[in-house]
Amino acid sequence: MANANPLLLLSSLLLTYAICSFSLPPCPSCGSTSVPYPLSTAPNCGDPSYRIRCVSGTLLFDSSNNSYPITSISPSNQRLIVAPSSFLPNTCIAADLPSNGLQLNSSAPFNITSSNTIFYLNCSDTILNSPLNCTSNSLCHLYVNGTNSASDCGNTPCCAFRAGGSTTSYRIRVRQDGCRAYRSFVNLDYGLPVSRWPQPGVELQWVLPREPTCGGQGDCGWGSTCGPDPNSNAGIRRCFCNSGLQWDPLTGVCAKECQDPDGCGKDPTPLIAGLTAGLGVALIAALIGFLVYRRHRRIKEEQERLTREREEILNAGGGKTAKVFTGKEIKKATNNFAKDRLLGAGGYGEVYKGILEDGTMVAVKCAKLGNAKGTDQVLNEVRILCQVNHKSLVRLLGCCVELEQPLLVYEYIPNGTLLDHLQGGNRGLLSWKRRLSIAHATAEGLAYLHFSAVPPIYHRDVKSSNILLDEKLNGKVSDFGLSRLAHTDLSHISTCAQGTLGYLDPEYYRNYQLTDKSDVYSFGVVLLELLTSQKAIDFNRPPDDVNLAVYVQRLVEEERIMDAVDPMLKEGASTLELETMKALGFLAVGCLEERRQNRPSMKEVAEEIEYIISITAAKAAEQ
Ligand SMILES: *[C@@H]1O[C@H](CO)[C@@H](O)[C@H](O)[C@H]1NC(C)=O
Ligand SMILES: *[C@@H]1O[C@H](CO)[C@@H](O)[C@H](O)[C@H]1NC(C)=O
Ligand SMILES: *[C@@H]1O[C@H](CO)[C@@H](O)[C@H](O)[C@H]1NC(C)=O
Ligand SMILES: *[C@@H]1O[C@H](CO)[C@@H](O)[C@H](O)[C@H]1NC(C)=O
Ligand SMILES: *[C@@H]1O[C@H](CO)[C@@H](O)[C@H](O)[C@H]1NC(C)=O
Ligand SMILES: *[C@@H]1O[C@H](CO)[C@@H](O)[C@H](O)[C@H]1NC(C)=O
């Protein structure tokens, strides 16, 4: 059908356009379980008042005094199921009896739903006076009789009831002088035989989240403003959506309000079907033609408006102008992402070589960012990264947000990566002087990111394959700030996925935070690569020496640092040059200090390398 495509296009346009901003992204998956908004496994994702925990791939729900594994989550109706406490071995006593069973914090946004059928087991006789169903034909007897794991509960009073009443919406109470164990089933069909009942579970529901709280405007994403909560007298402030936008509690974003006078997302078919009866075929054809034409025009206008608005976001605040590339432009430039244009594939996605209409060569990077960020947020981050301007940093020229994944468009650096050069056949091209110069340039680029960029940018993935060389073999740092675009936690995940373990700050394993000093650590490894021409991780070295950082640190302890230096560099080197190699080695080892506070800052590293270069130059001038 002629109008199928434009419709599809329009709806996808509206869809991407609806996503505007949120303060915190949804949390990354826990093991293979995804964690929908607003559930929060860390302070920097989800809505922190919906705290759950992720422990070695399992999600845990913390009640007031206990933890229960989460077995399923259903974000569409804000429900999750936790596994109830088990019985102590060979008894009819619940493991959570000491803490009086399952008790939810009534200030937390969770309650127990009325879909739960609860059995109280091993009850004292006093329970028989309760309003619960403790008769001999109560369902709980059926359960005890029909379930092996509950066989210890036979011959004791038991009762059944539906949860969710006022006293049971926050707790399933067991206690020493009442009932000592419980079981719960979600949506139990009383007609089924016990053998076909589902696994025991307690279903909880969460309240739809409000706008995130904020201390100041800085906590709020684009499209929202920090202001006092009119429903709170405790002085709480929240990121309220700006006018024209509406809080969507399911996704935690400010979404565009519907402004289409013809109704948003309404299928035109009923209208057409209704008219069919009364109108002649020709008239209908004309009408359809007109609708299609109008739709086409609207799509075009919509597209132009979108591009304009995106460009405005991208270039807000002045400075360097960044370009919003259209999907068409990028497809043309990369010959529709042709295989022979593929430059490489990194942890964040593939990189293609592109030639723009004016002949400019660019590198187009597909940013595999998950669905963590909305279009406007991507634009906002790209805007920040486009402001970054230093001769040793690869320039980001703009982006394209029209195709499936956001694309980043960089200046094209022709000569491959430092890693390729050090490990390829022609590492001889990299003289000692050249290597010092590459080290200096990249250190300055990183120092610029840490100390001159606003806000400061931590690279988080410094490695020799992220240092590009231009035609004169000048070093240029690429891929900085990609972590800003991704999930907050993606740096962690991608580090594993990319196998850049050889570069990873060991303190990261202790607190899962990457700082400027983590970049310093990784840069220390790059310095060792420049010095030794060896790989950061190499399984061809003896087992203890697989990790280059560990290997060189050992040699330093044995006062044999020069043994690590690339023999090609040592060959024919002057005494002074040998001394500078040693000096760079010690600087690298300083960057690799176990404790962050003992590592130099990137600025100090850059100055130190400059000093090493200056003594070589001074001596050369003397001779
Ligand atoms: C039922 O609870 C009582 C009191 O805690 C305990 O002594 C008894 O062993 C329990 N019965 C079974 C079968 O575990
Ligand atoms: C369990 O938590 C509640 C607070 O929600 C507290 O009042 C109670 O004393 C706790 N019970 C135990 C046994 O720790
Ligand atoms: C219950 O939740 C409130 C607010 O989230 C918190 O301040 C309080 O410490 C919690 N109480 C317990 C017993 O966990
Ligand atoms: C108790 O539950 C059983 C089984 O569902 C039912 O047949 C019976 O009528 C209930 N008795 C009372 C007093 O509610
Ligand atoms: C318990 O189950 C057995 C068979 O599994 C059945 O013969 C017996 O009548 C049941 N007793 C009760 C009280 O339901
Ligand atoms: C639990 O919370 C939901 C969402 O706020 C609410 O609709 C429901 O009535 C509550 N259920 C109970 C039993 O309090």
XYZ file of C-alpha atoms and ligand atoms in Angstrom:
707
model
C 0.000 0.000 0.000
C 1.191 3.427 -0.899
C 0.563 5.003 2.447
C 1.913 2.178 4.589
C 5.440 3.496 4.652
C 4.757 7.113 5.551
C 2.452 5.943 8.354
C 5.135 3.735 9.735
C 7.665 6.487 9.408
C 5.419 8.980 11.120
C 4.676 6.720 14.038
C 8.345 5.941 14.506
C 9.125 9.636 14.324
C 6.552 10.387 16.979
C 7.903 7.561 19.060
C 11.461 8.802 19.022
C 10.252 12.289 19.567
C 8.221 11.337 22.626
C 11.293 10.430 24.585
C 12.708 13.616 25.941
C 14.445 13.312 29.231
C 14.753 11.727 32.617
C 17.056 12.356 35.492
C 18.321 8.837 35.891
C 18.409 6.068 33.291
C 16.841 2.669 33.988
C 19.223 0.275 35.700
C 21.279 -2.206 33.671
C 20.216 -5.836 33.648
C 21.110 -7.978 36.615
C 22.518 -11.153 35.125
C 19.970 -11.957 32.438
C 17.091 -10.218 34.224
C 16.270 -6.748 33.029
C 15.528 -4.158 35.671
C 12.684 -1.901 34.507
C 12.275 1.681 35.639
C 11.698 2.719 38.453
C 13.333 -0.266 40.189
C 16.765 0.762 41.309
C 19.801 -1.412 41.958
C 22.188 1.504 42.429
C 21.916 5.140 43.480
C 22.656 6.324 39.936
C 19.868 4.537 38.084
C 16.131 3.973 38.334
C 14.311 5.825 41.093
C 16.308 5.359 44.293
C 13.186 5.069 46.447
C 12.464 1.792 44.611
C 15.568 0.150 45.903
C 16.240 -3.521 45.218
C 19.585 -5.268 45.114
C 21.501 -7.173 42.453
C 23.764 -9.792 43.982
C 25.729 -12.063 41.647
C 23.069 -12.052 38.956
C 20.083 -12.402 41.304
C 17.709 -9.610 42.233
C 16.854 -9.371 45.901
C 14.002 -7.556 47.557
C 14.800 -6.291 51.033
C 11.973 -6.235 53.528
C 12.423 -4.550 56.889
C 14.398 -7.450 58.316
C 15.036 -9.915 55.482
C 15.900 -10.423 51.801
C 13.810 -12.391 49.335
C 14.876 -13.364 45.795
C 12.770 -11.751 43.064
C 11.514 -14.413 40.662
C 9.654 -12.288 38.131
C 8.906 -8.671 37.282
C 6.003 -7.329 35.299
C 6.557 -3.621 34.660
C 3.308 -3.097 32.722
C 1.243 -3.509 35.883
C 3.995 -2.613 38.349
C 4.160 -6.039 39.911
C 6.910 -8.379 40.973
C 6.969 -11.759 42.637
C 9.359 -12.754 45.398
C 10.049 -16.281 46.610
C 8.664 -16.661 50.125
C 10.785 -17.876 52.965
C 11.498 -21.616 52.963
C 10.854 -24.006 55.854
C 13.672 -24.773 58.232
C 14.828 -28.344 57.353
C 12.439 -31.083 58.492
C 10.160 -28.695 60.335
C 7.089 -26.646 59.731
C 8.787 -23.451 60.807
C 9.462 -20.571 58.406
C 13.083 -19.477 58.081
C 11.967 -15.882 58.600
C 10.067 -16.660 61.821
C 12.716 -14.897 63.955
C 11.901 -11.641 62.194
C 8.150 -12.250 62.258
C 7.756 -13.150 58.587
C 7.560 -10.840 55.626
C 7.268 -7.230 56.730
C 7.382 -4.465 54.146
C 8.432 -1.006 55.202
C 5.134 0.845 54.965
C 6.963 4.049 53.955
C 8.421 2.287 50.930
C 6.365 2.362 47.708
C 5.562 -1.396 47.713
C 2.560 -3.360 49.027
C 1.329 -6.954 48.948
C -1.366 -7.486 46.325
C -4.695 -9.214 46.733
C -3.672 -11.800 44.115
C -1.890 -13.762 46.819
C -3.565 -16.736 48.460
C -1.792 -17.266 51.758
C -1.705 -20.359 53.936
C -0.763 -20.048 57.567
C 0.737 -23.288 58.836
C 1.635 -24.861 62.180
C -0.683 -22.511 63.985
C -1.471 -22.517 67.687
C -5.056 -23.383 68.579
C -5.898 -19.766 69.322
C -5.847 -19.035 65.582
C -8.980 -21.120 65.162
C -10.946 -18.203 66.599
C -9.705 -15.868 63.860
C -11.770 -14.787 60.889
C -9.439 -16.750 58.586
C -10.652 -19.946 56.918
C -9.215 -22.583 59.245
C -11.939 -25.185 58.682
C -11.047 -28.771 57.910
C -11.947 -28.225 54.282
C -9.721 -25.132 54.025
C -7.469 -25.178 50.988
C -4.375 -25.275 53.192
C -5.114 -28.888 54.174
C -5.246 -29.809 50.532
C -1.857 -28.127 50.087
C -0.210 -29.828 53.074
C -1.548 -33.214 52.106
C -0.522 -32.841 48.487
C 2.962 -31.369 48.818
C 6.065 -33.273 49.868
C 8.023 -30.260 51.062
C 5.121 -29.295 53.334
C 4.530 -32.774 54.720
C 5.974 -31.730 58.090
C 3.050 -29.353 58.420
C 0.461 -32.129 58.553
C -1.781 -32.546 61.595
C -1.360 -28.967 62.793
C -4.018 -26.270 62.478
C -3.734 -24.292 59.268
C -5.687 -21.480 57.675
C -6.090 -19.835 54.291
C -6.907 -16.295 53.246
C -6.453 -13.757 50.464
C -3.822 -11.149 51.185
C -4.207 -7.469 50.523
C -6.607 -6.495 53.274
C -5.671 -3.478 55.321
C -3.640 -5.536 57.814
C -1.996 -7.683 55.197
C -0.993 -5.210 52.531
C 2.383 -4.700 54.196
C 3.023 -7.935 56.059
C 2.551 -11.667 56.259
C 3.052 -12.162 59.917
C 4.296 -15.357 61.544
C 5.214 -15.554 65.210
C 6.036 -18.000 67.950
C 2.599 -17.858 69.649
C 0.556 -17.715 66.421
C 1.337 -19.478 63.141
C 4.954 -20.439 62.578
C 5.067 -20.838 58.820
C 3.341 -19.616 55.664
C 3.069 -20.303 51.959
C 1.751 -18.015 49.280
C 0.515 -18.561 45.713
C -0.144 -15.925 43.103
C -3.427 -16.076 41.157
C -4.161 -19.535 42.445
C -6.874 -21.369 40.530
C -8.727 -23.230 43.286
C -10.029 -25.756 40.811
C -6.604 -27.154 39.934
C -5.114 -30.169 41.693
C -2.205 -29.292 43.986
C 0.280 -30.959 41.638
C -0.479 -28.300 39.028
C -0.201 -25.265 41.276
C 2.462 -22.691 40.426
C 5.636 -22.248 42.420
C 5.003 -20.479 45.716
C 5.444 -16.719 45.483
C 4.375 -13.453 47.032
C 3.289 -10.798 44.589
C 4.126 -7.197 45.406
C 2.978 -4.085 43.621
C 4.755 -0.789 43.396
C 3.195 2.642 43.304
C 3.787 4.484 40.020
C 6.780 6.751 40.509
C 6.499 10.495 40.857
C 8.907 12.868 39.154
C 12.427 12.367 40.566
C 13.449 14.477 43.545
C 16.179 17.059 43.093
C 18.403 19.329 45.118
C 18.858 21.799 42.290
C 18.421 22.214 38.557
C 21.655 20.322 37.979
C 19.933 17.104 39.060
C 17.242 17.432 36.392
C 17.547 16.325 32.786
C 16.698 18.381 29.733
C 12.993 19.195 29.568
C 12.374 19.415 33.297
C 12.759 22.019 36.010
C 13.518 21.524 39.676
C 10.729 22.966 41.805
C 8.935 22.521 45.131
C 6.480 19.618 45.341
C 3.030 21.121 46.036
C 1.902 17.820 47.612
C 4.656 17.807 50.177
C 5.066 20.005 53.184
C 8.506 18.549 53.911
C 10.150 20.893 51.424
C 10.725 18.141 48.859
C 11.665 19.384 45.362
C 11.115 17.474 42.144
C 12.091 17.681 38.469
C 8.754 18.747 36.987
C 8.339 18.513 33.220
C 8.376 21.794 31.329
C 5.182 22.951 29.664
C 4.284 20.941 26.589
C 5.812 17.873 28.208
C 4.181 15.346 30.475
C 5.577 13.011 33.127
C 5.370 9.388 32.014
C 5.795 7.237 35.148
C 6.199 4.019 33.148
C 9.389 5.114 31.446
C 10.433 7.887 33.784
C 10.664 10.506 31.045
C 9.052 13.800 30.209
C 7.126 13.000 27.037
C 5.686 15.303 24.420
C 2.001 16.026 24.926
C -0.205 15.209 21.994
C -0.542 18.293 19.780
C -1.794 16.828 16.542
C -5.236 18.385 15.885
C -6.306 15.199 14.073
C -5.593 13.091 17.152
C -2.370 11.334 17.900
C -1.783 7.710 17.046
C -5.378 7.348 15.874
C -5.727 4.892 13.078
C -7.361 6.530 10.064
C -8.913 3.227 8.925
C -12.182 3.489 10.919
C -12.812 6.857 9.360
C -12.254 5.486 5.895
C -14.327 2.391 6.654
C -17.187 4.536 7.926
C -17.188 6.629 4.829
C -17.063 3.692 2.443
C -20.750 2.998 2.859
C -21.935 6.416 1.795
C -19.500 7.580 -0.803
C -18.631 6.578 -4.311
C -15.413 4.773 -5.096
C -13.973 7.749 -6.961
C -14.667 10.055 -4.105
C -12.989 7.661 -1.702
C -9.978 7.399 -3.962
C -9.770 11.170 -4.057
C -10.136 11.340 -0.307
C -7.432 8.758 0.236
C -5.240 10.588 -2.220
C -5.811 13.790 -0.320
C -5.132 12.136 3.041
C -1.965 10.583 1.722
C -0.869 13.903 0.274
C -1.585 15.725 3.519
C 0.130 13.071 5.530
C 3.156 13.288 3.261
C 3.260 17.019 3.708
C 2.859 16.723 7.450
C 5.614 14.125 7.658
C 7.885 16.377 5.691
C 7.104 19.360 7.859
C 7.457 17.262 10.964
C 10.826 16.019 9.777
C 12.076 19.499 9.039
C 10.850 20.752 12.379
C 12.552 17.836 14.158
C 15.859 18.479 12.447
C 15.584 22.155 13.311
C 14.790 21.456 16.947
C 17.565 18.909 17.207
C 20.021 21.336 15.717
C 18.888 23.909 18.287
C 19.518 21.520 21.164
C 22.838 20.505 19.724
C 24.048 24.056 19.356
C 22.540 25.605 22.470
C 25.017 27.697 24.406
C 27.117 28.707 21.425
C 30.680 27.508 20.916
C 31.591 25.114 18.139
C 28.685 24.174 15.949
C 27.731 20.565 15.737
C 25.759 19.168 12.883
C 22.671 16.990 12.904
C 23.226 14.660 9.965
C 20.204 13.121 8.299
C 19.951 9.374 7.839
C 20.038 9.888 4.090
C 23.279 11.864 4.261
C 24.967 9.205 6.377
C 23.801 6.341 4.194
C 25.138 8.124 1.157
C 28.431 8.957 2.856
C 29.040 5.375 3.963
C 27.719 3.819 0.762
C 24.870 2.413 2.830
C 27.255 1.042 5.467
C 29.105 -1.043 2.887
C 31.363 -3.799 4.195
C 34.410 -2.289 2.534
C 33.841 0.918 4.473
C 34.095 -0.831 7.809
C 37.097 0.563 9.679
C 36.731 -1.529 12.778
C 34.468 -2.639 15.540
C 34.948 -1.540 19.120
C 33.138 -2.219 22.322
C 30.631 0.476 21.527
C 29.883 -0.609 17.987
C 31.125 -0.518 14.430
C 33.005 2.328 12.773
C 32.589 3.137 9.084
C 34.548 5.425 6.832
C 32.354 8.030 5.209
C 32.802 10.697 2.566
C 30.477 13.664 2.878
C 29.103 15.441 -0.147
C 31.750 18.176 0.130
C 34.493 15.532 0.125
C 35.244 15.620 3.851
C 36.276 12.233 5.176
C 34.584 11.213 8.388
C 34.432 8.211 10.684
C 30.863 7.183 11.493
C 30.483 5.311 14.730
C 27.356 3.343 15.535
C 26.799 3.892 19.211
C 25.462 0.729 20.762
C 23.976 2.491 23.712
C 21.105 0.207 24.563
C 17.888 2.121 24.958
C 19.198 3.899 27.985
C 18.909 7.403 26.635
C 16.314 9.307 24.724
C 17.060 11.226 21.578
C 17.241 14.602 23.249
C 19.575 13.296 25.870
C 21.865 11.841 23.228
C 21.809 15.237 21.511
C 22.622 16.987 24.730
C 25.589 14.737 25.452
C 26.794 15.040 21.879
C 26.586 18.821 22.266
C 28.897 18.642 25.265
C 31.336 16.360 23.449
C 31.320 18.566 20.346
C 32.554 21.480 22.464
C 35.682 19.498 23.277
C 38.463 20.891 21.168
C 42.118 19.940 21.533
C 44.619 19.022 18.861
C 45.273 15.640 20.495
C 41.626 14.677 20.668
C 39.689 13.298 17.720
C 36.954 15.829 16.960
C 33.304 14.876 17.156
C 31.572 16.743 14.338
C 27.973 15.842 15.021
C 25.535 13.015 15.124
C 22.590 11.377 13.450
C 19.639 10.244 15.513
C 17.344 9.177 12.705
C 18.399 5.613 12.115
C 18.019 2.623 14.411
C 20.981 3.519 16.574
C 22.399 6.952 17.262
C 25.438 7.567 15.037
C 28.397 9.730 15.969
C 30.334 11.456 13.227
C 34.024 12.085 13.865
C 36.835 13.631 11.884
C 38.691 10.914 10.020
C 42.202 10.057 11.215
C 43.951 8.164 8.423
C 46.761 6.199 9.959
C 45.219 3.520 12.171
C 45.672 2.964 15.875
C 48.735 3.021 18.079
C 48.098 -0.639 18.878
C 48.235 -1.550 15.158
C 51.528 0.280 14.813
C 53.161 -1.223 17.889
C 52.036 -4.749 17.062
C 52.255 -4.551 13.283
C 55.260 -5.139 11.053
C 56.453 -1.536 11.021
C 56.895 -0.641 14.641
C 60.329 0.535 13.531
C 58.581 3.670 12.253
C 57.969 4.571 15.867
C 61.353 5.852 17.004
C 61.903 6.625 20.682
C 61.463 10.309 19.982
C 58.202 9.658 18.142
C 56.937 7.495 20.974
C 57.686 10.185 23.537
C 55.864 12.666 21.367
C 52.800 10.403 21.084
C 52.865 9.871 24.851
C 53.051 13.608 25.441
C 50.275 14.513 23.017
C 47.852 11.943 24.352
C 48.648 12.852 27.962
C 47.842 16.459 27.143
C 44.607 15.454 25.445
C 43.535 13.490 28.499
C 44.614 16.278 30.865
C 42.451 18.626 28.810
C 39.454 16.308 29.279
C 40.059 16.136 33.031
C 40.872 19.746 33.769
C 39.659 22.002 30.955
C 36.501 20.407 29.607
C 33.260 21.598 31.217
C 31.957 19.375 32.695
C 35.134 17.293 33.194
C 35.160 14.156 31.077
C 36.689 10.912 32.195
C 37.595 8.776 29.245
C 37.087 5.441 31.043
C 38.529 3.397 28.220
C 42.075 4.620 27.617
C 44.044 2.037 25.644
C 46.406 1.901 22.692
C 43.587 0.915 20.329
C 41.817 4.146 21.253
C 44.809 6.265 20.296
C 44.814 7.080 16.592
C 47.772 8.291 14.552
C 47.530 10.860 11.806
C 49.670 10.939 8.659
C 52.538 12.524 10.595
C 52.206 9.930 13.371
C 50.792 12.413 15.859
C 48.708 10.736 18.532
C 45.013 11.575 18.893
C 42.718 10.213 21.577
C 39.382 8.895 20.354
C 36.190 7.597 21.936
C 36.262 9.925 24.905
C 32.953 10.579 26.595
C 31.181 7.616 25.056
C 30.508 6.428 28.576
C 28.469 9.608 29.088
C 26.138 8.444 26.366
C 25.779 4.905 27.546
C 24.308 3.363 30.625
C 26.097 4.587 33.681
C 27.172 1.032 34.253
C 28.005 0.126 30.698
C 31.633 1.062 31.174
C 31.813 -1.810 33.600
C 30.085 -4.235 31.273
C 31.927 -3.148 28.173
C 35.236 -3.432 29.933
C 34.589 -7.119 30.270
C 33.143 -7.407 26.794
C 36.079 -5.638 25.169
C 38.668 -7.542 27.099
C 40.375 -4.315 28.112
C 41.010 -5.842 31.478
C 44.707 -5.217 31.112
C 43.976 -1.508 31.406
C 41.424 -1.499 34.185
C 42.091 0.364 37.416
C 42.356 -2.306 40.152
C 40.498 0.002 42.567
C 37.505 -0.371 40.301
C 37.006 -3.861 41.686
C 36.674 -2.385 45.153
C 34.178 0.430 44.613
C 32.978 0.152 40.998
C 33.793 3.765 40.328
C 35.978 5.137 37.586
C 37.653 8.476 38.243
C 40.282 10.626 36.545
C 42.866 8.470 38.315
C 41.449 5.396 36.551
C 42.378 7.078 33.269
C 45.831 7.689 34.743
C 46.158 3.977 35.497
C 45.112 2.968 31.985
C 47.470 5.551 30.527
C 50.272 4.000 32.594
C 49.647 0.760 30.723
C 49.780 2.639 27.386
C 53.165 4.097 28.440
C 54.400 0.562 29.093
C 53.205 -0.494 25.647
C 55.160 2.385 24.107
C 58.222 1.376 26.096
C 58.064 -2.391 25.571
C 56.062 -2.814 22.322
C 54.270 -5.593 24.145
C 50.539 -6.183 24.517
C 48.674 -5.200 27.679
C 47.488 -8.768 28.053
C 49.443 -11.516 26.359
C 48.917 -15.186 27.080
C 52.148 -16.017 25.267
C 54.061 -14.635 28.237
C 54.576 -16.929 31.256
C 51.417 -17.146 33.425
C 52.601 -14.657 36.055
C 53.521 -12.127 33.374
C 50.333 -12.233 31.293
C 49.391 -8.794 32.567
C 51.902 -6.237 31.275
C 51.468 -3.945 34.288
C 52.193 -6.774 36.719
C 55.094 -8.001 34.605
C 56.879 -4.645 34.447
C 56.198 -3.907 38.117
C 57.949 -7.175 38.963
C 60.962 -6.240 36.830
C 61.101 -2.852 38.562
C 61.137 -4.524 41.961
C 64.019 -6.691 40.736
C 65.734 -3.513 39.486
C 65.665 -4.873 35.942
C 63.379 -2.309 34.318
C 65.598 -2.038 31.229
C 64.964 -5.728 30.479
C 61.394 -4.768 29.642
C 62.309 -2.157 27.033
C 61.744 -3.013 23.357
C 65.166 -4.292 22.113
C 64.660 -2.356 18.901
C 64.628 0.871 20.936
C 67.695 -0.015 22.971
C 69.698 -0.854 19.854
C 72.040 2.005 19.117
C 70.450 4.245 21.750
C 72.651 6.823 23.490
C 73.194 6.665 27.249
C 70.914 9.675 27.613
C 68.173 7.988 25.622
C 68.483 4.886 27.775
C 68.098 7.115 30.840
C 64.931 8.680 29.446
C 63.523 5.212 28.769
C 64.112 4.368 32.383
C 62.504 7.636 33.448
C 59.407 6.953 31.377
C 59.275 3.440 32.842
C 59.262 4.836 36.372
C 56.612 7.378 35.437
C 54.456 4.541 34.066
C 54.900 2.533 37.254
C 53.869 5.627 39.238
C 50.650 5.776 37.211
C 50.046 2.128 38.088
C 50.143 2.685 41.851
C 47.568 0.463 43.515
C 46.045 3.340 45.501
C 44.528 6.181 43.555
C 45.791 8.962 45.737
C 49.370 7.858 45.081
C 49.015 8.211 41.321
C 49.937 11.521 39.691
C 47.228 13.562 37.995
C 47.044 13.554 34.202
C 48.400 17.098 34.221
C 51.443 16.018 36.213
C 51.973 13.078 33.866
C 51.902 15.398 30.844
C 54.385 17.772 32.515
C 56.705 14.921 33.436
C 56.777 13.628 29.862
C 57.420 17.158 28.631
C 60.364 17.321 31.011
C 61.746 14.001 29.768
C 61.455 15.275 26.185
C 63.145 18.559 27.098
C 66.262 16.915 28.521
C 66.647 14.833 25.377
C 66.276 17.943 23.236
C 68.679 20.024 25.351
C 71.342 17.351 25.199
C 70.844 16.960 21.460
C 71.347 20.693 21.001
C 74.561 20.589 23.067
C 76.110 17.944 20.837
C 5.446 -26.050 64.969
O 5.899 -24.945 65.752
C 6.312 -25.284 67.061
C 6.621 -24.020 67.816
O 7.642 -23.296 67.187
C 7.515 -26.211 67.007
O 7.923 -26.585 68.295
C 7.129 -27.460 66.198
O 8.267 -28.289 66.019
C 6.583 -27.051 64.853
N 6.102 -28.231 64.159
C 6.786 -28.774 63.170
C 6.141 -29.994 62.580
O 7.830 -28.322 62.777
C 11.472 -6.158 61.958
O 11.327 -4.828 61.466
C 10.391 -4.024 62.170
C 10.393 -2.677 61.509
O 9.737 -2.730 60.308
C 10.772 -3.899 63.634
O 9.798 -3.162 64.310
C 10.907 -5.275 64.230
O 11.387 -5.180 65.540
C 11.837 -6.152 63.425
N 11.833 -7.464 63.983
C 12.933 -8.164 64.210
C 12.758 -9.472 64.868
O 14.031 -7.752 63.876
C 11.488 2.635 55.969
O 11.585 3.538 54.879
C 11.908 4.844 55.269
C 11.823 5.725 54.059
O 12.172 5.042 52.912
C 13.272 4.855 55.929
O 13.597 6.145 56.342
C 13.254 3.922 57.136
O 14.529 3.829 57.692
C 12.784 2.535 56.735
N 12.627 1.724 57.908
C 13.142 0.504 58.022
C 12.883 -0.213 59.307
O 13.793 -0.004 57.135
C -13.050 -22.388 53.448
O -12.481 -22.739 52.187
C -13.060 -23.827 51.543
C -12.263 -24.197 50.311
O -12.038 -23.061 49.503
C -14.522 -23.509 51.232
O -15.148 -24.594 50.633
C -15.209 -23.116 52.516
O -16.541 -22.734 52.261
C -14.503 -22.016 53.259
N -15.113 -21.821 54.571
C -15.342 -20.612 55.088
C -15.956 -20.589 56.478
O -15.118 -19.594 54.479
C -4.480 -36.907 51.549
O -4.071 -37.448 50.282
C -4.328 -38.809 50.114
C -3.811 -39.246 48.755
O -2.764 -38.439 48.319
C -5.818 -39.064 50.209
O -6.052 -40.430 50.133
C -6.329 -38.521 51.542
O -7.742 -38.642 51.605
C -5.965 -37.079 51.700
N -6.391 -36.613 53.029
C -6.963 -35.430 53.195
C -7.311 -35.069 54.608
O -7.243 -34.671 52.280
C -1.185 -1.291 46.699
O -0.727 -0.183 45.949
C -1.438 0.041 44.749
C -0.748 1.130 43.997
O -0.717 2.293 44.732
C -2.884 0.389 45.067
O -3.602 0.609 43.890
C -3.478 -0.775 45.824
O -4.782 -0.455 46.247
C -2.647 -1.127 47.051
N -3.150 -2.341 47.591
C -3.378 -2.510 48.876
C -3.919 -3.840 49.252
O -3.169 -1.633 49.689
